[in-house]
Coordinates of C-alpha atoms in Angstrom, one line a residue:
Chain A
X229 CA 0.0 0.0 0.0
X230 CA 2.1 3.2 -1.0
X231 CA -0.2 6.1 0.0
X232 CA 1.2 8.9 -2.7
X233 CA -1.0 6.4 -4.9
X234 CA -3.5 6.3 -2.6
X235 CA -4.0 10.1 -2.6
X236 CA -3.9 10.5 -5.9
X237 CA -6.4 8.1 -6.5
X238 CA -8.6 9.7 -3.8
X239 CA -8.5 13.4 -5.8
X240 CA -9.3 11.4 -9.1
X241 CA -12.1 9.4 -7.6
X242 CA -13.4 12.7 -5.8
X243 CA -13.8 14.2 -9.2
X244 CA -16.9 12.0 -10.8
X245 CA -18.7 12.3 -7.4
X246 CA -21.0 15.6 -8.4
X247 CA -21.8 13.6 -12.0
X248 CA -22.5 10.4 -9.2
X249 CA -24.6 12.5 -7.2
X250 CA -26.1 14.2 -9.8
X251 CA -27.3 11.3 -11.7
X252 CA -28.8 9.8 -8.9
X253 CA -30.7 13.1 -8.3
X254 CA -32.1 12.7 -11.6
X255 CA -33.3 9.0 -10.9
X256 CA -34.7 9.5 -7.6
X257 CA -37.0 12.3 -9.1
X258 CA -38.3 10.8 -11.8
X259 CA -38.7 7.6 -9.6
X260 CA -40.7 9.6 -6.8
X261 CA -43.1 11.1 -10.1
X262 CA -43.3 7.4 -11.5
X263 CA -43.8 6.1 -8.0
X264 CA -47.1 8.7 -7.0
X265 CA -48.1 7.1 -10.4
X266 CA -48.1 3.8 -9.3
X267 CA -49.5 5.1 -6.2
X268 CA -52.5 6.4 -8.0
X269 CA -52.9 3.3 -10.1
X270 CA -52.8 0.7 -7.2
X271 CA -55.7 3.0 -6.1
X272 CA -57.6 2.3 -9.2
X273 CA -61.0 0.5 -9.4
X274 CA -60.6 -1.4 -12.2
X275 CA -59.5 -4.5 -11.0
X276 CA -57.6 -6.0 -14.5
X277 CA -55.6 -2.7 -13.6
X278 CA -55.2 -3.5 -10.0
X279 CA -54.0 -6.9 -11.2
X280 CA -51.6 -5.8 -13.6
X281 CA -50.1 -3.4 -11.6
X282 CA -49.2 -6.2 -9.3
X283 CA -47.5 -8.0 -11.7
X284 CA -45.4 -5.7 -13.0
X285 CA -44.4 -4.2 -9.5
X286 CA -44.1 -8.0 -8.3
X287 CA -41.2 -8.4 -11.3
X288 CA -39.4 -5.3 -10.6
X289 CA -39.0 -6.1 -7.0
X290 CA -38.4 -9.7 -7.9
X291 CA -36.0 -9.5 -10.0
X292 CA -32.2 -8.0 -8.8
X293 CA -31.5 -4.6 -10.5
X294 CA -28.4 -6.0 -12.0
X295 CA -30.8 -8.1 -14.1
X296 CA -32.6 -5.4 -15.0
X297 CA -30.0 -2.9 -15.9
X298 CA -28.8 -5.6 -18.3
X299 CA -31.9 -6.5 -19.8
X300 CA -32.8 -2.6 -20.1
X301 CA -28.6 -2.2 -21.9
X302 CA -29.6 -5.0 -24.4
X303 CA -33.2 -4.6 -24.7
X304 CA -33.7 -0.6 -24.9
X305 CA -32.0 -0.5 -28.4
X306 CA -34.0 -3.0 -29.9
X307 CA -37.1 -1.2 -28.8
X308 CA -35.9 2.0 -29.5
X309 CA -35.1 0.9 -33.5
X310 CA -38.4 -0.7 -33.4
X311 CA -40.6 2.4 -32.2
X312 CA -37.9 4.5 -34.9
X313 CA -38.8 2.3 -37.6
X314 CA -42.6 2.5 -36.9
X315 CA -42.7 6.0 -36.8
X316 CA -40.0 7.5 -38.8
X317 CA -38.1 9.5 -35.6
X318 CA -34.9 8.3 -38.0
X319 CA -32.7 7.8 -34.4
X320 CA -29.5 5.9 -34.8
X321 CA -29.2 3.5 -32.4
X322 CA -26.0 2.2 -33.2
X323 CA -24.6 4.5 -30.7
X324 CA -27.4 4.7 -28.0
X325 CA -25.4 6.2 -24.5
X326 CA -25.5 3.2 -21.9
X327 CA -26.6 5.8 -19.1
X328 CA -30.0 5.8 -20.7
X329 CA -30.3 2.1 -20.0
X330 CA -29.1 3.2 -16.4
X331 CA -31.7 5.6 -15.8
X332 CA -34.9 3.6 -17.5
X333 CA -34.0 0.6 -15.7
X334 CA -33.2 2.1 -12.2
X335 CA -35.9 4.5 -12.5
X336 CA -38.5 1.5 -13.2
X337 CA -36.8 -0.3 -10.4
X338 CA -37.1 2.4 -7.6
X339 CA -40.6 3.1 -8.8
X340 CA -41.8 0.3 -8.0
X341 CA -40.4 0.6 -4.2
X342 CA -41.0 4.7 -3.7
X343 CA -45.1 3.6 -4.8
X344 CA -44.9 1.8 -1.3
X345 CA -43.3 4.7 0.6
X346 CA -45.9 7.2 -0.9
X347 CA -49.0 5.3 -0.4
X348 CA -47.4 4.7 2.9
X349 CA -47.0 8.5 4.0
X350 CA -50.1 9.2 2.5
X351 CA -52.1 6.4 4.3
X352 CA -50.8 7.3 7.4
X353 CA -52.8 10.9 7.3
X354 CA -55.8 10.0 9.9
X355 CA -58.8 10.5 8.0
X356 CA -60.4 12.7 10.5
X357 CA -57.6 15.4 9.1
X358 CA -59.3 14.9 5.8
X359 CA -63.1 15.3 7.8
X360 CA -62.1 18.2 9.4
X361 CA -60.7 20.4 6.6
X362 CA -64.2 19.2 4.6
X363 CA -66.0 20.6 7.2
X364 CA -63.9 23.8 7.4
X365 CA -65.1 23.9 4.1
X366 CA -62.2 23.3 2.0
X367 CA -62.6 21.9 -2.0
X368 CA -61.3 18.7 -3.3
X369 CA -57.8 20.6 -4.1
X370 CA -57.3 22.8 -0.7
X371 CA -58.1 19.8 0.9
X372 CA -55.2 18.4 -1.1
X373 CA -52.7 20.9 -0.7
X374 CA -53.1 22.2 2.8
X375 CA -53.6 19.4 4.4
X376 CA -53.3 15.7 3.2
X377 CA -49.8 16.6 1.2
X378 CA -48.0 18.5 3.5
X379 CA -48.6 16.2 6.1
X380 CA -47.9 13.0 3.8
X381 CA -44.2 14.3 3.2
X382 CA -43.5 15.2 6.1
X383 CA -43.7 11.6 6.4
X384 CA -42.0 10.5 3.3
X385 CA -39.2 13.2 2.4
X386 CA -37.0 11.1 5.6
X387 CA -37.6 7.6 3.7
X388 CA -37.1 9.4 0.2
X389 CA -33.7 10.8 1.4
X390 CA -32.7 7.9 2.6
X391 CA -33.7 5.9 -0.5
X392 CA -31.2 8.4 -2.2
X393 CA -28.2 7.2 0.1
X394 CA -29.3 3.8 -1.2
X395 CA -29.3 5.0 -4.6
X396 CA -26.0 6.2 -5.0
X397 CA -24.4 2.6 -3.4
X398 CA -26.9 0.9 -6.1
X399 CA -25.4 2.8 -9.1
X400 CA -22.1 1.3 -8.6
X401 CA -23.3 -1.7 -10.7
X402 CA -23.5 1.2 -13.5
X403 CA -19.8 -0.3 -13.9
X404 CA -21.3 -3.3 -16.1
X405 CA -22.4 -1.2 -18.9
X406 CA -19.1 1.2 -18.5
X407 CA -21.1 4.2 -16.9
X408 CA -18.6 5.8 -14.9
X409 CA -19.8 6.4 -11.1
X410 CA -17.6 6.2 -8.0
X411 CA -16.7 2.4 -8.0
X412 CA -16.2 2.7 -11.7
X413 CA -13.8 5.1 -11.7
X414 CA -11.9 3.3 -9.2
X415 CA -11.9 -0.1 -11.2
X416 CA -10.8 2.2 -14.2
X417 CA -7.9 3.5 -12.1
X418 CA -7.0 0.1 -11.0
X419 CA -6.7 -0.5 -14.8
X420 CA -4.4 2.1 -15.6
X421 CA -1.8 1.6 -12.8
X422 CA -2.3 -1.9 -11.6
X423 CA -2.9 -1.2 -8.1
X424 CA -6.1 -2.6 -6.5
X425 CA -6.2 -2.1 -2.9
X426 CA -5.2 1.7 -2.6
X427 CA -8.1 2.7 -5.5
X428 CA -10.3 0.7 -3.7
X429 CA -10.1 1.8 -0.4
X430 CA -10.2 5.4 -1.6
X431 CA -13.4 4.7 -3.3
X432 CA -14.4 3.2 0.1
X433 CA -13.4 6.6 1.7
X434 CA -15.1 8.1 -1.0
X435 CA -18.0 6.7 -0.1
X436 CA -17.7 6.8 3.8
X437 CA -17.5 10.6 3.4
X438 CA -20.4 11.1 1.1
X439 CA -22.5 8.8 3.2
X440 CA -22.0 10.0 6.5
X441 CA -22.3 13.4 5.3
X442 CA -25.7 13.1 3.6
X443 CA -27.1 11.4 6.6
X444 CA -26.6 14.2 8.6
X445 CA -27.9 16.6 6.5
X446 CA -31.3 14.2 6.0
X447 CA -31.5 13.8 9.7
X448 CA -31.4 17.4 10.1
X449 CA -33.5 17.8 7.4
X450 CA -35.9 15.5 8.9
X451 CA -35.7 17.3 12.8
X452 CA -36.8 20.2 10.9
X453 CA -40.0 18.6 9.3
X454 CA -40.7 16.5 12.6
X455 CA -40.8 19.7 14.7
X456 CA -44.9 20.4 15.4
X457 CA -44.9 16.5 16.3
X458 CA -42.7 17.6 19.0
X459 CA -44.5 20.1 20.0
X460 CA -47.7 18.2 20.3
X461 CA -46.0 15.5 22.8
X462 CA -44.2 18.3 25.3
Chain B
X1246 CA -35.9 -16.5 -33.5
X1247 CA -35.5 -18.7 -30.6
X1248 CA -38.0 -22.0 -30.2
X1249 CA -39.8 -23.4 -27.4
X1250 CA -36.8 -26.2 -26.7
X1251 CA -34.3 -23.8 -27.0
X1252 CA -35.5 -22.1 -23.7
X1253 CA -35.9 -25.1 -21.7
X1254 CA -32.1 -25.8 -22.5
X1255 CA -31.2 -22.2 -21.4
X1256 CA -33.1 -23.0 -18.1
X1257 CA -31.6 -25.8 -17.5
X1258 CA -28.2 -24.8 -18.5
X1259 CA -28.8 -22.0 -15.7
X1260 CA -30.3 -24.4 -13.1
X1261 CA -26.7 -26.0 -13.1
X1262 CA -25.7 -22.6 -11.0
X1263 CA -28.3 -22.9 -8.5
X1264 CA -26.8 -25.2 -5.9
X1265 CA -24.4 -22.6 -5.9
X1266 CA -26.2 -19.8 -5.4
X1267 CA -28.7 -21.5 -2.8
X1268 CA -25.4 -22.8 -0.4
X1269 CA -24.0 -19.6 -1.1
X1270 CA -26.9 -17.7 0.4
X1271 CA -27.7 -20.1 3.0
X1272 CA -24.1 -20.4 4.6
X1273 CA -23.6 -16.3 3.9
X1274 CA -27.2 -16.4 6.0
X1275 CA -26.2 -18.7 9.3
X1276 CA -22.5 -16.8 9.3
X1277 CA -23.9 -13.8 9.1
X1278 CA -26.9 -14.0 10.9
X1279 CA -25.0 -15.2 14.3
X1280 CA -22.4 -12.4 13.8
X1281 CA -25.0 -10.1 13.4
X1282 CA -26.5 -11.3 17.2
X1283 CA -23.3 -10.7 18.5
X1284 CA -22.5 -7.7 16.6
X1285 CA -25.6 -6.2 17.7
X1286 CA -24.9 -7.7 21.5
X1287 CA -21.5 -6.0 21.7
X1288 CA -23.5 -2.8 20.8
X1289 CA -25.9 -2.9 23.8
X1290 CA -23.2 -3.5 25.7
X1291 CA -22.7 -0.3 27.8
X1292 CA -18.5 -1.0 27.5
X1293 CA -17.3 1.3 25.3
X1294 CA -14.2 -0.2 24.0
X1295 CA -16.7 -2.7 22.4
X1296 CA -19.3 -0.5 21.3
X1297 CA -17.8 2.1 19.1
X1298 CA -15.2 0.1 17.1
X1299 CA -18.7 -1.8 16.0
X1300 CA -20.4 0.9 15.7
X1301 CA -17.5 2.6 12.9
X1302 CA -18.0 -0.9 11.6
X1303 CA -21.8 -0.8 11.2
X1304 CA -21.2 2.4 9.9
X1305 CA -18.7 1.6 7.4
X1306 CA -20.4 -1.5 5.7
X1307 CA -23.5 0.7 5.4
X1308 CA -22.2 3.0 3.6
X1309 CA -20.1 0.9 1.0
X1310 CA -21.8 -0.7 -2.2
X1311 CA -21.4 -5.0 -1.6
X1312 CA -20.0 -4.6 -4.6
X1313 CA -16.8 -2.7 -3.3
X1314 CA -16.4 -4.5 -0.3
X1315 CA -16.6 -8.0 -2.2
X1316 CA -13.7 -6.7 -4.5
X1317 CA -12.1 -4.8 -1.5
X1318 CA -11.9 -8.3 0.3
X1319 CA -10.9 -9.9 -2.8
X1320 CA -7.8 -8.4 -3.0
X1321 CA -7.3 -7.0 0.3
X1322 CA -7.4 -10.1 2.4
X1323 CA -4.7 -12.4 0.9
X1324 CA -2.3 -8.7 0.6
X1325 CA -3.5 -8.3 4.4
X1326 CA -2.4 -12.4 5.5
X1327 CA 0.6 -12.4 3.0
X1328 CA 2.0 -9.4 5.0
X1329 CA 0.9 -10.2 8.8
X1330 CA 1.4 -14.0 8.9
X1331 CA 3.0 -14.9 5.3
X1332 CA 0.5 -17.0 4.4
X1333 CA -0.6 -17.3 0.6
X1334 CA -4.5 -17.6 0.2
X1335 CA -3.9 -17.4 -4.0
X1336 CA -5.3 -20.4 -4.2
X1337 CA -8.5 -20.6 -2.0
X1338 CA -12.1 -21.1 -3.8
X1339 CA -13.5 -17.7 -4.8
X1340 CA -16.7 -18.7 -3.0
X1341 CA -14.8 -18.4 0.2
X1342 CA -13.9 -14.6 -0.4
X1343 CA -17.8 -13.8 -1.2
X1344 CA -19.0 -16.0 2.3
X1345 CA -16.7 -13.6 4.3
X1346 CA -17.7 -10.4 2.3
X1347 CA -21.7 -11.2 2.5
X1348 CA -21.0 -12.6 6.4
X1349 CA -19.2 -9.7 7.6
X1350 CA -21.8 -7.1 5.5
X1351 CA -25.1 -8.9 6.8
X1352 CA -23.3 -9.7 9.9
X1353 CA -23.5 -6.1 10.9
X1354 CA -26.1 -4.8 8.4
X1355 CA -28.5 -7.1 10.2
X1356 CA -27.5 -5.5 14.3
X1357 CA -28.9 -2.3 12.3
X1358 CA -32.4 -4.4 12.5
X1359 CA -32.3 -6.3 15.8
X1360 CA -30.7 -3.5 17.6
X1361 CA -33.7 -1.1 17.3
X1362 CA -36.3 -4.2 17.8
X1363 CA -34.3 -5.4 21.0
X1364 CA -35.1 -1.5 22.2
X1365 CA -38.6 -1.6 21.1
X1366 CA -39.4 -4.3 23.5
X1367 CA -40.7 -2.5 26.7
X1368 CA -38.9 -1.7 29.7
X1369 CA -41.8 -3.7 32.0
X1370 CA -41.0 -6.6 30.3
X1371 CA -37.8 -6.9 31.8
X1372 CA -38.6 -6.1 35.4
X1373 CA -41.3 -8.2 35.5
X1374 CA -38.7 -10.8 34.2
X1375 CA -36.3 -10.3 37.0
X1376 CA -39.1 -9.8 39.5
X1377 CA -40.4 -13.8 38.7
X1378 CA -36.7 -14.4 39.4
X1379 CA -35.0 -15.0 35.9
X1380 CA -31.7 -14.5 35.5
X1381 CA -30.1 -12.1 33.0
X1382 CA -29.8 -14.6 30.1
X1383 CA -33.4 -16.4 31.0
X1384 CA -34.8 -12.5 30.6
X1385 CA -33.4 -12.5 27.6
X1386 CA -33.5 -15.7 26.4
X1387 CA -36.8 -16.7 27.0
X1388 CA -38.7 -13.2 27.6
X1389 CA -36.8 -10.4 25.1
X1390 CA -35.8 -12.6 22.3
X1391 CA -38.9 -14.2 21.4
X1392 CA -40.6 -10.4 21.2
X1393 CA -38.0 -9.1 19.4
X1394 CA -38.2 -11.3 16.5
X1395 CA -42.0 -10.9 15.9
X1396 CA -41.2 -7.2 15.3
X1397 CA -37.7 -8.0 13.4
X1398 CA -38.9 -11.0 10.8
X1399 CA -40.4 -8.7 8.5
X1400 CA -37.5 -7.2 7.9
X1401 CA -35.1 -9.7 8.1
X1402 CA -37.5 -11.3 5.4
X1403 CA -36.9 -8.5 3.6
X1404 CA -33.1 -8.8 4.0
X1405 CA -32.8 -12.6 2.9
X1406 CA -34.6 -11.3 -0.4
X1407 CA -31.7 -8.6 -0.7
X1408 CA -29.4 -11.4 -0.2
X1409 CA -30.4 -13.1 -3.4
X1410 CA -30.6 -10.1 -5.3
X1411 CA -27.1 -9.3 -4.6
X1412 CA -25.7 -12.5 -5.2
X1413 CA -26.2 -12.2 -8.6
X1414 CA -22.9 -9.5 -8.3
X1415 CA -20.8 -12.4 -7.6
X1416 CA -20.2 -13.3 -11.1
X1417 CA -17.9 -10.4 -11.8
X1418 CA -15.1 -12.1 -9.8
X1419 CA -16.0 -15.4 -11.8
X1420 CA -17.9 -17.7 -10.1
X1421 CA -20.3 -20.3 -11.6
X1422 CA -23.3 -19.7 -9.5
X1423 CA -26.8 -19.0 -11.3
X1424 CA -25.6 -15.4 -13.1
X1425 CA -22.0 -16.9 -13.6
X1426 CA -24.0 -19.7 -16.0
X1427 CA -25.8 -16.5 -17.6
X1428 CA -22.4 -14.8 -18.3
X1429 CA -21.1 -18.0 -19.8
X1430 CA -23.7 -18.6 -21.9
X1431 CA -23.6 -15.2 -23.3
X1432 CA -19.7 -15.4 -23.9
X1433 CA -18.9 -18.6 -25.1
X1434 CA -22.3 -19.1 -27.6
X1435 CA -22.4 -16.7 -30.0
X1436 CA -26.0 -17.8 -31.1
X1437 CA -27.5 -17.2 -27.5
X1438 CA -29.5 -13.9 -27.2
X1439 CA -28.0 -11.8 -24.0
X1440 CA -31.5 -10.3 -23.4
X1441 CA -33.0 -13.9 -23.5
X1442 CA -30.4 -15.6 -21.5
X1443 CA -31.0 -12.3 -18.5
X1444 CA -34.6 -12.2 -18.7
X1445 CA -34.8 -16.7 -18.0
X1446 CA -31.8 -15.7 -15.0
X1447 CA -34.5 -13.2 -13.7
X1448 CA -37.2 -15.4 -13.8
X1449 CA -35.5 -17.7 -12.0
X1450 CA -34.5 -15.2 -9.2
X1451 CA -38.2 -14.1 -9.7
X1452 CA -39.6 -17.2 -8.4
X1453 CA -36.8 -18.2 -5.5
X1454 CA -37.9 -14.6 -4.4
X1455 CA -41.8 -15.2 -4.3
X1456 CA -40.9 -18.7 -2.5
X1457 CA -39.0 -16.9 0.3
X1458 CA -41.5 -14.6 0.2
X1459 CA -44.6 -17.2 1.0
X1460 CA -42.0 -19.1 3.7
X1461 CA -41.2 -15.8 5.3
X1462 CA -44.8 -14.8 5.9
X1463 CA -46.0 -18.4 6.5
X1464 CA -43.1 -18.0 10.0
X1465 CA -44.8 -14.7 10.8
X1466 CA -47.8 -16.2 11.1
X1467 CA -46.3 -18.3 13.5
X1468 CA -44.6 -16.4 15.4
X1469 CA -47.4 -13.9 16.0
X1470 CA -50.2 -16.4 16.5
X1471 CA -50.2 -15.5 20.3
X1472 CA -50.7 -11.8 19.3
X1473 CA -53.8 -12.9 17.4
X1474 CA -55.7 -14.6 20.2
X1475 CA -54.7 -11.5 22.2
X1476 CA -56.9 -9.2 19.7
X1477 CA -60.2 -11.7 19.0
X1478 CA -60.5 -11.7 23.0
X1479 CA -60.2 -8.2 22.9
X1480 CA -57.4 -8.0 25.8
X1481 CA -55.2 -5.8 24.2

């Protein structure tokens, strides 16, 4: 272990974390829109709706997202010619970016886990709060707004936060389909010079740091939204 | 375009990897499982010395994809014994260096669980243990512990299901468990279809998961059937 190597592995590594982050930013909010969708569907009448709902969220949680992201790397192209040839778009797909299978494949896959959070947070409202801003008078979409959604993420934002923590540990499989993310860039630096344990324990670092960090922040985060439950109880 | 006979070949192909994967996941499971209850013993302890190094520990394996660690132990541990006690651990299975990284990641990913449903167990029950005359470890034993794991078995079923999914990350070292078949296949037959040969893995993984799933809720019904009577006579 020679730790010049080290260090300069850490500052190399520390680079792609803001694209790291940033793509699992990206993921986690179109995962939380997909996710109230799935919400709103499970709450549907129609019961050959309800049922394939259940399928499909029964598969993504069934299945492990490296499977997934593989089938999504192989499989999105093929659609993608398919729907081009159908309608004319005229994309090339010769040259599709793998990070677009990333983000279909994880979004689909943390969709189908946020839809439990959010129906969660938003079942856990008592329905007397929804009673009593009725009989205050309040329409369908006051009632909405002012009460049942502030109150729901209150409940959620901790779980969501914390299912981006999880997020950004998940996309170091992005490595498979040569998206570069934290672990990537260490098994690309372990490439160049050879030396596996000091790029890999700087991406562990990496890691540590970024963790710890963000946990703080979402438990702060989180003191702030719990603070009229607090109230209530002293 | 692939026939009907074709597919059962794949699946049976990929069937040859399931041993593997199931003893990998059960022996990861029991090692990791009895860390875990003394991982998350040592951190109830109120002796310091053994409480914070485990909880850095917890800390650290939380926050490190399995993927890292498995490649971190990979090649760390034979530099680690080469240097302290000279011996050479080249040549030990693969398998091996996956039990210890899934053992020690579960082993205190799983206190993380039993921990805060060892707390959740009230404060009563314990003095009205000792106050019957139990000892320390009957309090525990026979009072705490059964408790706990009515409120922890959800999500330790939860956790065995994460188990299998990540064992399919094992094939990047090159092991021939159920996704090291898939990887085969798709390397050495140049005729199989990579989207085919993932999506029959997946099904596969598919239904081990909706088994564990039906065992893991058929133990909670089990385990809580006490709680059940408690609510139909009302006496809760």
């Amino acid at each position: 272990m020679s730790s010049h190597i080290f260090v300069g592995d850490f500052w190399t590594i520390w680079k792609v974390v803001p694209q790291t982050l940033g793509l699992s930013f990206l993921i986690l909010i179109l995962a939380t829109l997909l996710g109230s969708l799935f919400w709103q569907i499970q709450e549907s009448r129609h019961t050959a709706i309800k049922f394939l709902y259940h399928a499909f969220s029964s598969y993504f949680r069934g299945v492990p997202l490296l499977i997934h992201l593989l089938i999504f790397y192989y499989g999105l192209p093929i659609v993608i010619k398919a729907l081009s040839d159908q309608f004319n778009w005229g994309v090339s797909t010769n040259q599709l970016n793998p990070i677009y299978a990333v983000i279909v494949s994880y979004t689909l896959y943390s969709a189908s886990f946020l839809a439990e959070i959010i129906r969660g947070s938003f079942k856990s409202v008592g329905t007397d709060q929804l009673e009593a801003a009725s009989a205050l008078g309040y329409t369908g979409t006051q009632r909405f707004f002012a009460v049942w959604l502030p109150q729901a993420l209150s409940e959620a934002l901790p779980k969501i936060l914390n299912y981006y923590t999880l997020l950004i540990r998940q996309l170091s499989l992005a490595f498979l389909v040569s998206v570069v993310d934290i672990f990537a860039k260490a098994k690309l630096e372990t490439a160049a010079n050879d030396r596996y344990i000091e790029a890999f324990c700087a991406a562990a670092i990496v890691y540590w740091i970024l963790c710890v960090v963000l946990t703080l922040i979402f438990s702060k985060v989180e003191h702030y939204l719990r603070r009229y439950d607090r109230s209530v109880l002293a | 375009m692939h026939n009907f006979s074709d597919v059962i070949g794949l699946f049976k192909q990929l069937l040859t990897g399931l041993p593997i994967t199931l003893g990998f996941i059960i022996s990861s499971w029991i090692i990791g499982f009895s860390l875990s209850v003394l991982v998350t013993a040592g951190r109830l302890s109120p002796r310091r010395w053994l409480r914070y190094p485990l909880d850095v520990l917890v800390s650290f394996t939380r926050s490190i994809p399995i993927v890292l660690q498995l490649f971190l132990v990979y090649y760390g541990l034979p530099a680690l014994v080469q240097t302290l006690i000279g011996v050479d651990l080249n040549d030990v299975n693969k398998m091996i260096f996956c039990i210890i990284t899934f053992s020690i990641y579960y082993g205190s990913y799983l206190s993380e669980i039993l921990r805060p449903a060892y707390l959740s167990v009230r404060k009563e029950q314990h003095d009205a243990a000792y106050g019957l005359g139990y000892t320390k470890f009957q309090t525990n034993f026979h009072v705490i512990v059964p408790q706990m794991f009515s409120i922890a078995l959800p999500s330790l079923g939860n956790e065995v299901i994460n188990l299998v999914h990540q064992s399919s990350i094992l094939f990047v070292l090159g092991t021939v468990d159920l996704m090291g078949q898939a990887d085969m296949i798709i390397t050495t037959d140049y005729t199989s279809s990579p989207l085919l040969t993932y999506f029959c893995a997946g099904m596969i993984y598919w239904g081990l998961t909706i088994v564990i799933t039906a065992v893991v809720h058929s133990i909670e019904r089990y385990v809580d059937r006490y709680k059940q009577s408690d609510l139909e006579g009302g006496t809760i």
